C-alpha cells in the first residue's frame, strides 16, 4: 500500500463538493457506469463546489491574497490524454465561494472509462520562504476524482484477419487466440491477439457482412472461446492466483486485469467479488471442466440474446 506525503500543508475539510450530476446540477447523480452510452453520445456533467477560502488559506499557511483556482480536467482510459474542462479563478481576500461547474465532453474524446478530476490549485507563484507552504503556481491543494465506466471493463480486443495456410496454422480452423503466457502483469493489448482465418469461407463471409445472422453467431462463439481460454488459462496457473491485483486505476490494462474484468463481467455472482469468483471457478474447473465451460456459456449468454439481422 502506497501513501502520498505532500511537501506542503493542505486544507482540512474546507471544501464541500456536491456529487457530479448528469446534464446540470438538478440532474440525476452520475452512476458508476453508463451502459446505454454509445460512441456518438457526448457527456455533460455538473456539480456545485462550496469553498471556505479564508479557512483554506489559513490551513495552508497562505496569505489572504494568495491566487487560487478551481479547475476540472478529464481523461479517458483509452488514451489517458488529459483535457482541461473548467478553470475559475477565486478572488483574493474573498472569504467564501460557491462555484457551479458545468463540463461537456465530446464523444470523440470518450471511451473505456472516463476519469474526471476536480482540483483547487495555487494559481501563481508566491514569494514565500516559509517551510511546508505551497509556493509554486499549479501546486494542488485539494482534489477529488470520479470514474464513469462507458464500455465495461473488458475493453476491446485486437483482431486481425490472416491466411492460416500461409501462417502455418491449421488451415481448416476458424480462429486462433494468441496469448503470451507467463507474465500476467504484461499489458493486455501487447500480449493478446485474435487471428481470424480468412481462408475459411464462413469466417470470411462473416467478416464481410458484420451485421448478418451468421456473423452474430460466429462472434458469439468467438466471445465464448476467448473467455474460456483466457480465464481458463489463468485459473490453471498458480502464478496468476497468487499475484496481487494492481491498485493503479490509470495503469495499462494488464493480462491479469483483463482476466479479472472478464470474470467480473461474465462469471461473478451478483454479490461476489472477482477474487472470490476466481477461487470458486478454480475449484469448479478442477472438479468438472465441462461445468466451467457451461458457466462461461451462461455468463456470456451464448447464442441466447444475439440480435440477428439479415
Short mmCIF file of N, CA and C in Angstrom, two decimals, residues 131-295:
data_model
loop_
_atom_site.label_atom_id
_atom_site.label_comp_id
_atom_site.label_asym_id
_atom_site.label_seq_id
_atom_site.Cartn_x
_atom_site.Cartn_y
_atom_site.Cartn_z
N UNK A 131 8.57 27.32 5.38
CA UNK A 131 8.63 25.87 5.12
C UNK A 131 7.23 25.25 5.09
N UNK A 132 7.09 24.24 4.27
CA UNK A 132 5.86 23.46 4.16
C UNK A 132 4.66 24.32 3.74
N UNK A 133 4.91 25.34 2.93
CA UNK A 133 3.85 26.17 2.37
C UNK A 133 4.00 26.15 0.85
N UNK A 134 2.90 25.86 0.14
CA UNK A 134 2.94 25.83 -1.32
C UNK A 134 3.34 27.19 -1.86
N UNK A 135 4.29 27.21 -2.80
CA UNK A 135 4.77 28.49 -3.34
C UNK A 135 4.76 28.52 -4.86
N UNK A 136 4.68 27.39 -5.51
CA UNK A 136 4.73 27.36 -6.96
C UNK A 136 3.32 27.29 -7.55
N UNK A 137 3.12 28.08 -8.60
CA UNK A 137 1.84 28.02 -9.29
C UNK A 137 1.56 26.61 -9.80
N UNK A 138 0.32 26.17 -9.64
CA UNK A 138 -0.05 24.81 -10.05
C UNK A 138 -0.01 23.81 -8.91
N UNK A 139 0.50 24.22 -7.75
CA UNK A 139 0.51 23.29 -6.61
C UNK A 139 -0.92 22.88 -6.26
N UNK A 140 -1.16 21.60 -6.13
CA UNK A 140 -2.51 21.08 -5.88
C UNK A 140 -2.77 21.11 -4.37
N UNK A 141 -3.78 21.89 -3.97
CA UNK A 141 -4.13 21.99 -2.56
C UNK A 141 -5.22 21.00 -2.18
N UNK A 142 -6.07 20.68 -3.15
CA UNK A 142 -7.17 19.73 -2.88
C UNK A 142 -7.60 19.13 -4.22
N UNK A 143 -8.07 17.89 -4.19
CA UNK A 143 -8.58 17.27 -5.42
C UNK A 143 -9.48 16.11 -5.06
N UNK A 144 -10.36 15.79 -5.99
CA UNK A 144 -11.12 14.54 -5.90
C UNK A 144 -11.38 14.04 -7.31
N UNK A 145 -11.72 12.76 -7.43
CA UNK A 145 -11.91 12.13 -8.74
C UNK A 145 -13.16 11.27 -8.73
N UNK A 146 -13.76 11.14 -9.90
CA UNK A 146 -14.76 10.09 -10.12
C UNK A 146 -14.37 9.36 -11.40
N UNK A 147 -14.84 8.11 -11.50
CA UNK A 147 -14.65 7.34 -12.73
C UNK A 147 -16.01 6.85 -13.20
N UNK A 148 -16.26 7.01 -14.48
CA UNK A 148 -17.51 6.56 -15.07
C UNK A 148 -17.18 5.53 -16.14
N UNK A 149 -17.67 4.33 -15.96
CA UNK A 149 -17.43 3.28 -16.95
C UNK A 149 -18.41 3.46 -18.11
N UNK A 150 -17.84 3.51 -19.30
CA UNK A 150 -18.66 3.72 -20.50
C UNK A 150 -18.81 2.44 -21.31
N UNK A 151 -17.76 1.63 -21.32
CA UNK A 151 -17.79 0.44 -22.18
C UNK A 151 -17.61 -0.85 -21.40
N UNK A 152 -17.73 -0.79 -20.06
CA UNK A 152 -17.47 -2.00 -19.31
C UNK A 152 -15.98 -2.20 -19.14
N UNK A 153 -15.65 -3.19 -18.38
CA UNK A 153 -14.24 -3.37 -18.06
C UNK A 153 -13.48 -4.32 -18.95
N UNK A 154 -14.16 -4.93 -19.91
CA UNK A 154 -13.48 -5.93 -20.70
C UNK A 154 -12.63 -5.33 -21.82
N UNK A 155 -12.91 -4.07 -22.18
CA UNK A 155 -12.10 -3.43 -23.20
C UNK A 155 -12.33 -4.04 -24.57
N UNK A 156 -11.52 -3.60 -25.53
CA UNK A 156 -11.62 -4.10 -26.89
C UNK A 156 -10.41 -4.98 -27.18
N UNK A 157 -10.64 -6.06 -27.92
CA UNK A 157 -9.57 -6.98 -28.21
C UNK A 157 -9.05 -6.73 -29.61
N UNK A 158 -7.73 -6.79 -29.78
CA UNK A 158 -7.17 -6.65 -31.13
C UNK A 158 -7.46 -7.91 -31.95
N UNK A 159 -7.99 -7.72 -33.14
CA UNK A 159 -8.34 -8.83 -34.03
C UNK A 159 -7.71 -8.56 -35.39
N UNK A 160 -7.15 -9.60 -36.00
CA UNK A 160 -6.52 -9.45 -37.32
C UNK A 160 -6.89 -10.63 -38.21
N UNK A 161 -7.32 -10.38 -39.44
CA UNK A 161 -7.55 -11.47 -40.39
C UNK A 161 -6.23 -11.88 -41.03
N UNK A 162 -5.96 -13.16 -41.08
CA UNK A 162 -4.72 -13.66 -41.70
C UNK A 162 -5.05 -14.94 -42.45
N UNK A 163 -4.15 -15.31 -43.37
CA UNK A 163 -4.26 -16.60 -44.04
C UNK A 163 -3.58 -17.65 -43.17
N UNK A 164 -4.39 -18.56 -42.63
CA UNK A 164 -3.81 -19.57 -41.74
C UNK A 164 -2.87 -20.50 -42.50
N UNK A 165 -3.17 -20.75 -43.80
CA UNK A 165 -2.29 -21.61 -44.59
C UNK A 165 -0.90 -20.99 -44.68
N UNK A 166 -0.84 -19.68 -44.90
CA UNK A 166 0.46 -19.01 -45.01
C UNK A 166 1.12 -18.83 -43.65
N UNK A 167 0.30 -18.71 -42.59
CA UNK A 167 0.86 -18.50 -41.25
C UNK A 167 1.26 -19.80 -40.57
N UNK A 168 1.01 -20.94 -41.20
CA UNK A 168 1.38 -22.22 -40.60
C UNK A 168 0.43 -22.68 -39.52
N UNK A 169 -0.80 -22.15 -39.51
CA UNK A 169 -1.80 -22.56 -38.53
C UNK A 169 -2.76 -23.55 -39.20
N UNK A 170 -3.52 -24.33 -38.43
CA UNK A 170 -4.45 -25.31 -39.02
C UNK A 170 -5.36 -24.65 -40.06
N UNK A 171 -5.27 -25.10 -41.30
CA UNK A 171 -5.92 -24.39 -42.41
C UNK A 171 -7.43 -24.41 -42.32
N UNK A 172 -8.01 -25.43 -41.68
CA UNK A 172 -9.47 -25.52 -41.64
C UNK A 172 -10.11 -24.90 -40.42
N UNK A 173 -9.31 -24.29 -39.55
CA UNK A 173 -9.88 -23.73 -38.33
C UNK A 173 -10.49 -22.36 -38.60
N UNK A 174 -11.19 -21.85 -37.60
CA UNK A 174 -11.87 -20.56 -37.76
C UNK A 174 -11.04 -19.41 -37.19
N UNK A 175 -10.46 -19.60 -36.01
CA UNK A 175 -9.67 -18.53 -35.39
C UNK A 175 -8.65 -19.12 -34.44
N UNK A 176 -7.76 -18.25 -34.00
CA UNK A 176 -6.71 -18.66 -33.07
C UNK A 176 -6.49 -17.50 -32.10
N UNK A 177 -6.58 -17.80 -30.81
CA UNK A 177 -6.37 -16.78 -29.79
C UNK A 177 -4.91 -16.87 -29.34
N UNK A 178 -4.12 -15.88 -29.73
CA UNK A 178 -2.69 -15.88 -29.42
C UNK A 178 -2.43 -15.09 -28.14
N UNK A 179 -1.83 -15.75 -27.15
CA UNK A 179 -1.53 -15.10 -25.87
C UNK A 179 -0.08 -15.37 -25.49
N UNK A 180 0.62 -14.33 -25.04
CA UNK A 180 1.93 -14.52 -24.44
C UNK A 180 1.72 -14.95 -23.00
N UNK A 181 2.11 -16.14 -22.68
CA UNK A 181 1.85 -16.64 -21.33
C UNK A 181 2.96 -16.32 -20.36
N UNK A 182 2.69 -16.54 -19.10
CA UNK A 182 3.72 -16.45 -18.08
C UNK A 182 3.68 -15.19 -17.24
N UNK A 183 3.63 -14.02 -17.87
CA UNK A 183 3.67 -12.77 -17.11
C UNK A 183 2.30 -12.11 -17.16
N UNK A 184 1.55 -12.18 -16.07
CA UNK A 184 0.19 -11.63 -16.04
C UNK A 184 0.19 -10.13 -15.85
N UNK A 185 1.36 -9.53 -15.61
CA UNK A 185 1.43 -8.07 -15.47
C UNK A 185 1.79 -7.38 -16.78
N UNK A 186 1.92 -8.14 -17.87
CA UNK A 186 2.14 -7.52 -19.17
C UNK A 186 0.89 -6.79 -19.62
N UNK A 187 1.08 -5.74 -20.43
CA UNK A 187 -0.07 -5.04 -20.99
C UNK A 187 -0.85 -5.98 -21.89
N UNK A 188 -2.18 -6.01 -21.68
CA UNK A 188 -3.01 -6.97 -22.43
C UNK A 188 -2.97 -6.70 -23.92
N UNK A 189 -2.96 -5.40 -24.31
CA UNK A 189 -3.03 -5.09 -25.72
C UNK A 189 -1.77 -5.51 -26.48
N UNK A 190 -0.67 -5.72 -25.78
CA UNK A 190 0.53 -6.17 -26.45
C UNK A 190 0.75 -7.65 -26.33
N UNK A 191 -0.12 -8.33 -25.59
CA UNK A 191 0.09 -9.75 -25.31
C UNK A 191 -1.00 -10.63 -25.87
N UNK A 192 -2.01 -10.01 -26.45
CA UNK A 192 -3.17 -10.79 -26.86
C UNK A 192 -3.56 -10.39 -28.29
N UNK A 193 -3.80 -11.37 -29.12
CA UNK A 193 -4.22 -11.10 -30.50
C UNK A 193 -5.12 -12.24 -30.96
N UNK A 194 -6.26 -11.89 -31.51
CA UNK A 194 -7.18 -12.88 -32.06
C UNK A 194 -7.01 -12.89 -33.58
N UNK A 195 -6.58 -14.03 -34.11
CA UNK A 195 -6.39 -14.17 -35.55
C UNK A 195 -7.60 -14.86 -36.15
N UNK A 196 -8.19 -14.25 -37.17
CA UNK A 196 -9.32 -14.84 -37.88
C UNK A 196 -8.81 -15.42 -39.19
N UNK A 197 -9.23 -16.64 -39.50
CA UNK A 197 -8.74 -17.34 -40.69
C UNK A 197 -9.51 -16.87 -41.93
N UNK A 198 -8.86 -16.03 -42.72
CA UNK A 198 -9.54 -15.54 -43.91
C UNK A 198 -9.60 -16.60 -45.00
N UNK A 199 -8.93 -17.74 -44.81
CA UNK A 199 -9.07 -18.86 -45.75
C UNK A 199 -10.36 -19.63 -45.52
N UNK A 200 -10.96 -19.46 -44.35
CA UNK A 200 -12.20 -20.16 -44.04
C UNK A 200 -13.36 -19.38 -44.66
N UNK A 201 -14.09 -19.97 -45.63
CA UNK A 201 -15.14 -19.23 -46.34
C UNK A 201 -16.21 -18.67 -45.41
N UNK A 202 -16.58 -19.42 -44.38
CA UNK A 202 -17.64 -18.95 -43.49
C UNK A 202 -17.16 -17.77 -42.66
N UNK A 203 -15.93 -17.85 -42.16
CA UNK A 203 -15.37 -16.73 -41.39
C UNK A 203 -15.23 -15.50 -42.28
N UNK A 204 -14.76 -15.70 -43.49
CA UNK A 204 -14.60 -14.57 -44.41
C UNK A 204 -15.94 -13.92 -44.72
N UNK A 205 -16.96 -14.76 -44.91
CA UNK A 205 -18.31 -14.23 -45.17
C UNK A 205 -18.82 -13.44 -43.97
N UNK A 206 -18.55 -13.93 -42.76
CA UNK A 206 -19.00 -13.24 -41.55
C UNK A 206 -18.28 -11.90 -41.39
N UNK A 207 -16.99 -11.84 -41.75
CA UNK A 207 -16.25 -10.58 -41.65
C UNK A 207 -16.77 -9.55 -42.65
N UNK A 208 -17.18 -10.02 -43.83
CA UNK A 208 -17.65 -9.10 -44.87
C UNK A 208 -19.07 -8.60 -44.62
N UNK A 209 -19.86 -9.36 -43.85
CA UNK A 209 -21.24 -8.96 -43.54
C UNK A 209 -21.36 -8.89 -42.02
N UNK A 210 -20.87 -7.79 -41.44
CA UNK A 210 -20.68 -7.73 -40.00
C UNK A 210 -21.98 -7.78 -39.21
N UNK A 211 -23.14 -7.50 -39.83
CA UNK A 211 -24.40 -7.50 -39.08
C UNK A 211 -25.35 -8.56 -39.58
N UNK A 212 -24.81 -9.65 -40.12
CA UNK A 212 -25.66 -10.74 -40.57
C UNK A 212 -25.91 -11.73 -39.44
N UNK A 213 -26.88 -12.60 -39.63
CA UNK A 213 -27.16 -13.63 -38.63
C UNK A 213 -25.95 -14.53 -38.43
N UNK A 214 -25.26 -14.84 -39.55
CA UNK A 214 -24.07 -15.69 -39.47
C UNK A 214 -22.97 -15.03 -38.64
N UNK A 215 -22.73 -13.75 -38.90
CA UNK A 215 -21.67 -13.08 -38.15
C UNK A 215 -22.01 -13.01 -36.67
N UNK A 216 -23.29 -12.75 -36.34
CA UNK A 216 -23.69 -12.71 -34.94
C UNK A 216 -23.41 -14.03 -34.24
N UNK A 217 -23.68 -15.14 -34.93
CA UNK A 217 -23.44 -16.45 -34.33
C UNK A 217 -21.94 -16.71 -34.15
N UNK A 218 -21.16 -16.34 -35.18
CA UNK A 218 -19.72 -16.58 -35.07
C UNK A 218 -19.08 -15.73 -33.99
N UNK A 219 -19.49 -14.46 -33.90
CA UNK A 219 -18.90 -13.61 -32.87
C UNK A 219 -19.30 -14.09 -31.48
N UNK A 220 -20.49 -14.65 -31.36
CA UNK A 220 -20.90 -15.21 -30.08
C UNK A 220 -20.03 -16.38 -29.69
N UNK A 221 -19.73 -17.24 -30.68
CA UNK A 221 -18.85 -18.39 -30.42
C UNK A 221 -17.44 -17.92 -30.08
N UNK A 222 -16.97 -16.87 -30.79
CA UNK A 222 -15.63 -16.35 -30.51
C UNK A 222 -15.56 -15.76 -29.11
N UNK A 223 -16.60 -15.04 -28.72
CA UNK A 223 -16.63 -14.45 -27.38
C UNK A 223 -16.53 -15.53 -26.31
N UNK A 224 -17.31 -16.60 -26.48
CA UNK A 224 -17.26 -17.70 -25.50
C UNK A 224 -15.89 -18.35 -25.49
N UNK A 225 -15.29 -18.52 -26.68
CA UNK A 225 -13.96 -19.13 -26.75
C UNK A 225 -12.91 -18.28 -26.04
N UNK A 226 -12.97 -16.96 -26.24
CA UNK A 226 -11.97 -16.07 -25.63
C UNK A 226 -12.09 -16.09 -24.11
N UNK A 227 -13.32 -16.00 -23.61
CA UNK A 227 -13.49 -16.02 -22.15
C UNK A 227 -13.03 -17.36 -21.59
N UNK A 228 -13.39 -18.46 -22.27
CA UNK A 228 -12.98 -19.78 -21.79
C UNK A 228 -11.47 -19.91 -21.80
N UNK A 229 -10.82 -19.45 -22.89
CA UNK A 229 -9.37 -19.61 -23.00
C UNK A 229 -8.64 -18.74 -21.97
N UNK A 230 -8.99 -17.45 -21.91
CA UNK A 230 -8.24 -16.54 -21.03
C UNK A 230 -8.45 -16.86 -19.57
N UNK A 231 -9.71 -16.99 -19.17
CA UNK A 231 -9.99 -17.26 -17.76
C UNK A 231 -9.50 -18.65 -17.39
N UNK A 232 -9.71 -19.62 -18.29
CA UNK A 232 -9.26 -20.98 -18.01
C UNK A 232 -7.76 -21.06 -17.83
N UNK A 233 -7.01 -20.38 -18.70
CA UNK A 233 -5.55 -20.40 -18.57
C UNK A 233 -5.12 -19.75 -17.26
N UNK A 234 -5.80 -18.67 -16.87
CA UNK A 234 -5.44 -18.01 -15.60
C UNK A 234 -5.75 -18.92 -14.41
N UNK A 235 -6.90 -19.60 -14.44
CA UNK A 235 -7.27 -20.46 -13.32
C UNK A 235 -6.31 -21.63 -13.17
N UNK A 236 -5.70 -22.07 -14.28
CA UNK A 236 -4.77 -23.20 -14.24
C UNK A 236 -3.36 -22.80 -13.83
N UNK A 237 -3.12 -21.49 -13.71
CA UNK A 237 -1.77 -21.00 -13.46
C UNK A 237 -1.66 -20.51 -12.02
N UNK A 238 -0.84 -21.17 -11.21
CA UNK A 238 -0.66 -20.74 -9.82
C UNK A 238 -0.10 -19.32 -9.74
N UNK A 239 0.69 -18.92 -10.73
CA UNK A 239 1.28 -17.57 -10.71
C UNK A 239 0.19 -16.51 -10.79
N UNK A 240 -0.89 -16.79 -11.51
CA UNK A 240 -1.98 -15.82 -11.58
C UNK A 240 -2.75 -15.77 -10.27
N UNK A 241 -3.06 -16.91 -9.72
CA UNK A 241 -3.86 -16.96 -8.49
C UNK A 241 -3.12 -16.30 -7.34
N UNK A 242 -1.77 -16.42 -7.32
CA UNK A 242 -1.00 -15.89 -6.20
C UNK A 242 -0.64 -14.42 -6.36
N UNK A 243 -0.77 -13.84 -7.59
CA UNK A 243 -0.33 -12.45 -7.75
C UNK A 243 -1.35 -11.48 -7.15
N UNK A 244 -0.86 -10.30 -6.76
CA UNK A 244 -1.69 -9.30 -6.11
C UNK A 244 -2.29 -8.37 -7.14
N UNK A 245 -3.61 -8.11 -7.09
CA UNK A 245 -4.21 -7.20 -8.05
C UNK A 245 -3.60 -5.81 -7.97
N UNK A 246 -3.44 -5.16 -9.14
CA UNK A 246 -2.90 -3.80 -9.15
C UNK A 246 -3.94 -2.83 -8.62
N UNK A 247 -3.49 -1.80 -7.87
CA UNK A 247 -4.41 -0.78 -7.37
C UNK A 247 -4.25 0.52 -8.14
N UNK A 248 -3.61 0.46 -9.31
CA UNK A 248 -3.42 1.66 -10.13
C UNK A 248 -4.56 1.76 -11.14
N UNK A 249 -5.56 2.65 -10.93
CA UNK A 249 -6.69 2.68 -11.83
C UNK A 249 -6.36 3.22 -13.20
N UNK A 250 -5.23 3.93 -13.34
CA UNK A 250 -4.90 4.55 -14.62
C UNK A 250 -3.81 3.81 -15.37
N UNK A 251 -3.36 2.70 -14.80
CA UNK A 251 -2.31 1.97 -15.48
C UNK A 251 -2.85 1.23 -16.69
N UNK A 252 -1.92 0.73 -17.52
CA UNK A 252 -2.34 -0.06 -18.67
C UNK A 252 -3.11 -1.28 -18.18
N UNK A 253 -4.07 -1.72 -18.98
CA UNK A 253 -4.80 -2.93 -18.63
C UNK A 253 -3.87 -4.10 -18.82
N UNK A 254 -3.58 -4.80 -17.73
CA UNK A 254 -2.68 -5.95 -17.80
C UNK A 254 -3.48 -7.19 -18.14
N UNK A 255 -2.75 -8.27 -18.43
CA UNK A 255 -3.43 -9.54 -18.69
C UNK A 255 -4.23 -9.97 -17.45
N UNK A 256 -3.64 -9.77 -16.26
CA UNK A 256 -4.37 -10.10 -15.03
C UNK A 256 -5.61 -9.23 -14.88
N UNK A 257 -5.47 -7.94 -15.19
CA UNK A 257 -6.63 -7.04 -15.11
C UNK A 257 -7.71 -7.42 -16.11
N UNK A 258 -7.29 -7.85 -17.30
CA UNK A 258 -8.27 -8.27 -18.31
C UNK A 258 -9.03 -9.51 -17.85
N UNK A 259 -8.31 -10.47 -17.27
CA UNK A 259 -8.98 -11.68 -16.78
C UNK A 259 -9.97 -11.32 -15.68
N UNK A 260 -9.57 -10.44 -14.75
CA UNK A 260 -10.48 -10.05 -13.66
C UNK A 260 -11.70 -9.30 -14.22
N UNK A 261 -11.47 -8.49 -15.26
CA UNK A 261 -12.61 -7.80 -15.88
C UNK A 261 -13.57 -8.79 -16.52
N UNK A 262 -13.04 -9.82 -17.16
CA UNK A 262 -13.89 -10.85 -17.77
C UNK A 262 -14.66 -11.61 -16.69
N UNK A 263 -13.97 -11.93 -15.60
CA UNK A 263 -14.65 -12.64 -14.50
C UNK A 263 -15.75 -11.77 -13.91
N UNK A 264 -15.41 -10.48 -13.66
CA UNK A 264 -16.40 -9.57 -13.07
C UNK A 264 -17.60 -9.38 -14.00
N UNK A 265 -17.35 -9.29 -15.32
CA UNK A 265 -18.42 -9.00 -16.28
C UNK A 265 -19.28 -10.22 -16.56
N UNK A 266 -18.66 -11.39 -16.67
CA UNK A 266 -19.39 -12.56 -17.18
C UNK A 266 -19.64 -13.67 -16.15
N UNK A 267 -18.78 -13.79 -15.15
CA UNK A 267 -18.81 -15.02 -14.36
C UNK A 267 -19.07 -14.82 -12.86
N UNK A 268 -18.86 -13.62 -12.34
CA UNK A 268 -19.07 -13.41 -10.91
C UNK A 268 -20.56 -13.35 -10.60
N UNK A 269 -20.92 -13.86 -9.43
CA UNK A 269 -22.31 -13.77 -8.97
C UNK A 269 -22.60 -12.35 -8.48
N UNK A 270 -23.87 -11.97 -8.36
CA UNK A 270 -24.19 -10.56 -8.07
C UNK A 270 -23.49 -9.97 -6.86
N UNK A 271 -23.32 -10.70 -5.79
CA UNK A 271 -22.69 -10.14 -4.59
C UNK A 271 -21.25 -10.64 -4.40
N UNK A 272 -20.67 -11.20 -5.46
CA UNK A 272 -19.37 -11.85 -5.35
C UNK A 272 -18.27 -10.95 -5.91
N UNK A 273 -17.16 -10.82 -5.19
CA UNK A 273 -16.02 -10.07 -5.70
C UNK A 273 -15.30 -10.92 -6.74
N UNK A 274 -14.52 -10.28 -7.66
CA UNK A 274 -13.75 -11.07 -8.63
C UNK A 274 -12.82 -12.07 -7.96
N UNK A 275 -12.23 -11.70 -6.81
CA UNK A 275 -11.30 -12.62 -6.15
C UNK A 275 -12.01 -13.87 -5.64
N UNK A 276 -13.19 -13.68 -5.04
CA UNK A 276 -13.95 -14.85 -4.59
C UNK A 276 -14.46 -15.66 -5.78
N UNK A 277 -14.86 -14.98 -6.85
CA UNK A 277 -15.32 -15.70 -8.04
C UNK A 277 -14.19 -16.53 -8.63
N UNK A 278 -12.98 -15.99 -8.66
CA UNK A 278 -11.84 -16.73 -9.23
C UNK A 278 -11.56 -17.98 -8.41
N UNK A 279 -11.62 -17.85 -7.09
CA UNK A 279 -11.37 -19.04 -6.24
C UNK A 279 -12.46 -20.09 -6.49
N UNK A 280 -13.71 -19.66 -6.55
CA UNK A 280 -14.80 -20.62 -6.79
C UNK A 280 -14.66 -21.28 -8.16
N UNK A 281 -14.36 -20.47 -9.19
CA UNK A 281 -14.24 -21.02 -10.54
C UNK A 281 -13.06 -21.98 -10.65
N UNK A 282 -11.99 -21.67 -9.94
CA UNK A 282 -10.83 -22.56 -9.99
C UNK A 282 -11.17 -23.93 -9.41
N UNK A 283 -11.88 -23.92 -8.29
CA UNK A 283 -12.30 -25.21 -7.70
C UNK A 283 -13.27 -25.93 -8.63
N UNK A 284 -14.22 -25.20 -9.21
CA UNK A 284 -15.19 -25.83 -10.12
C UNK A 284 -14.49 -26.43 -11.34
N UNK A 285 -13.51 -25.70 -11.87
CA UNK A 285 -12.84 -26.16 -13.09
C UNK A 285 -12.04 -27.44 -12.81
N UNK A 286 -11.43 -27.51 -11.62
CA UNK A 286 -10.67 -28.71 -11.29
C UNK A 286 -11.59 -29.91 -11.14
N UNK A 287 -12.77 -29.70 -10.56
CA UNK A 287 -13.71 -30.81 -10.36
C UNK A 287 -14.37 -31.22 -11.67
N UNK A 288 -14.73 -30.22 -12.51
CA UNK A 288 -15.53 -30.53 -13.69
C UNK A 288 -15.29 -29.46 -14.76
N UNK A 289 -14.31 -29.66 -15.65
CA UNK A 289 -14.02 -28.66 -16.68
C UNK A 289 -15.23 -28.36 -17.57
N UNK A 290 -16.06 -29.37 -17.82
CA UNK A 290 -17.23 -29.14 -18.67
C UNK A 290 -18.22 -28.18 -18.00
N UNK A 291 -18.31 -28.26 -16.67
CA UNK A 291 -19.20 -27.35 -15.95
C UNK A 291 -18.68 -25.91 -16.07
N UNK A 292 -17.34 -25.77 -16.03
CA UNK A 292 -16.77 -24.42 -16.19
C UNK A 292 -17.13 -23.84 -17.56
N UNK A 293 -17.03 -24.68 -18.60
CA UNK A 293 -17.39 -24.20 -19.94
C UNK A 293 -18.87 -23.81 -19.99
N UNK A 294 -19.70 -24.61 -19.33
CA UNK A 294 -21.13 -24.29 -19.29
C UNK A 294 -21.38 -22.98 -18.54
N UNK A 295 -20.60 -22.75 -17.47
CA UNK A 295 -20.73 -21.47 -16.74
C UNK A 295 -20.37 -20.29 -17.64
#
